């Protein structure tokens, strides 16, 4: 037994979750103190200071500006809310249908009998019937989906609440604007981490009332939670990604390239849709995505532990090790956040990025200490872990190394991504430089940068896989993935900060604020682009580890002793699996392209037919553009979603468990590469464009200003990169892990009834 008693564990996990929720609400309260209405609370001496500084907003009265900000914020918030409601309405139907499929497939394993039966792994114990597993897996699936949708929705709410507040704070100083944007990101990060933990903890305890001592069945049915979380995330990510990029590409092509008006100009009809898109794609999609990773790595670790000595000796504290790590993570991130908001104040533009990077470093160092604590207090000094049919003896410090290497691999991936996508370093500056000779060289350099940026992350993932697998078999990999995600609250905070600053800049432009404020929000936004790329790096790295852990759990559950690559059944799976990320990317990119085409036609139509639109005397019709994006994304998210959801079912049912094992391995190996390169290429093109626009260095000034040939080439690169970095890249990590978790959930069915074609032959 470890040193921690069961009752203490039962108190600490929900306590940490509640602390996380409380802290999120506190940050939200602090953000809400910035008023977005009338503007009378801007006391008179502050108004006088504005007059001296800014020539009273180039002659616009400050009350008018505040009112305008409030109006734009309302439009963005309403657009995002109505889109998510429509999307969740369709997804609700999908969840019910797929829930029924899970119940029917898993119930049919023992032809719906209600008799108890011997356990799958410990034959001498009696376990609950397969029908109960079918029922509880379905419940867990629905809970996971609900929590995932809630995470995305809450994130979107706080982001649309904070964007105008960040703009207004930017009038005072860059530091105040940064803190507002960062705090709102933290609200989302902590709510998500705490909600995910709390719902999982409560579900386990409720399922226990029925399962009692049958831990094997209990944790097998909990895997449905990860499946629910990720299937929602897939549609949220793809739907949101198509929405945001259709608007973005349409707005950029007509506005910047053809009409030569700045980004986020209020005359551009697609501008509201573009800003709504940042919230539904980057915030709601990202939230659901990381929640999915988090839920799955917990489920994979719990499942492997339940068939190891923790499960058979009923050591509750050791069994809850994954949950205790996440609890520790919430506390560590809380301390880390205080560093950014309360201890260091940002005075210069150049301090923004280092401050966000420092967040990652501080949370990683503190978390390493936290993991050591947890490992020594909750785990017995020696125990056995299920290792494909045999038992492997593991010591508690082995697990400390497994979790830590995952955590540090995450940091390495984060920093590498930052190096390749931030305009402070040579890779992006080289891409910007290549714009001198036009768009073609920009595209060539950008693609090369993306492919090159894969190298270090892959070595980091490979090292963590080797170490954790050698020390603690599949369980080691599952907890390594958890280690990478243990600082999820901080990771999400710096990630959600990006779209919030992006929106703040858009609002500043639309409200007609003067140039100096737009410069401040642009600086926040450029840093946000990099942190968003770091967040995607984390999501992809953790997805690789998570799906490998789930793959191991799947192989254990179906009773395959070894996966033989040379067996023809396995090899066909392998090569088809490696093709799937390309098929999936083709679908999502073509969806963005065709939706953007409709958007471009509509924006051109408005510029040509609405008199006085270019002069700024007439208002564009924003609503039509919002409708185009909404319709396109809801229609287009179905085929890629179906591809991911149906492939494991078809492969497992018709070709059997070995082919499916090959398929999962293939999609994992190729998906990671495609995802990292797509995300980083897009991020680098975006920041190369911003580097030229900002004109902060001598080099950048020789390429600029806005509207120069080099700048136009940079805009084309950015537009090509948009679907890569915000639709295909980030959705691929969901493809990898969703197929793995789905295979694990349906494993009992495939093991019993799978491989119909080979049985017939």
XYZ file of C-alpha atoms in Angstrom, residues 19 80 234 288 498 568 576 582 654 690 709 717 738:
13
model
C -10.187 24.945 -6.155
C -20.603 32.500 -31.918
C -13.617 16.084 -33.714
C -12.886 20.228 -26.667
C -4.162 34.101 -28.774
C -0.328 -9.716 -44.519
C -4.103 1.970 -45.267
C -3.962 12.385 -46.150
C -14.893 -7.050 -41.547
C 2.842 40.005 -39.282
C 4.763 43.412 -53.301
C 1.303 32.478 -47.984
C -10.262 8.998 -31.682
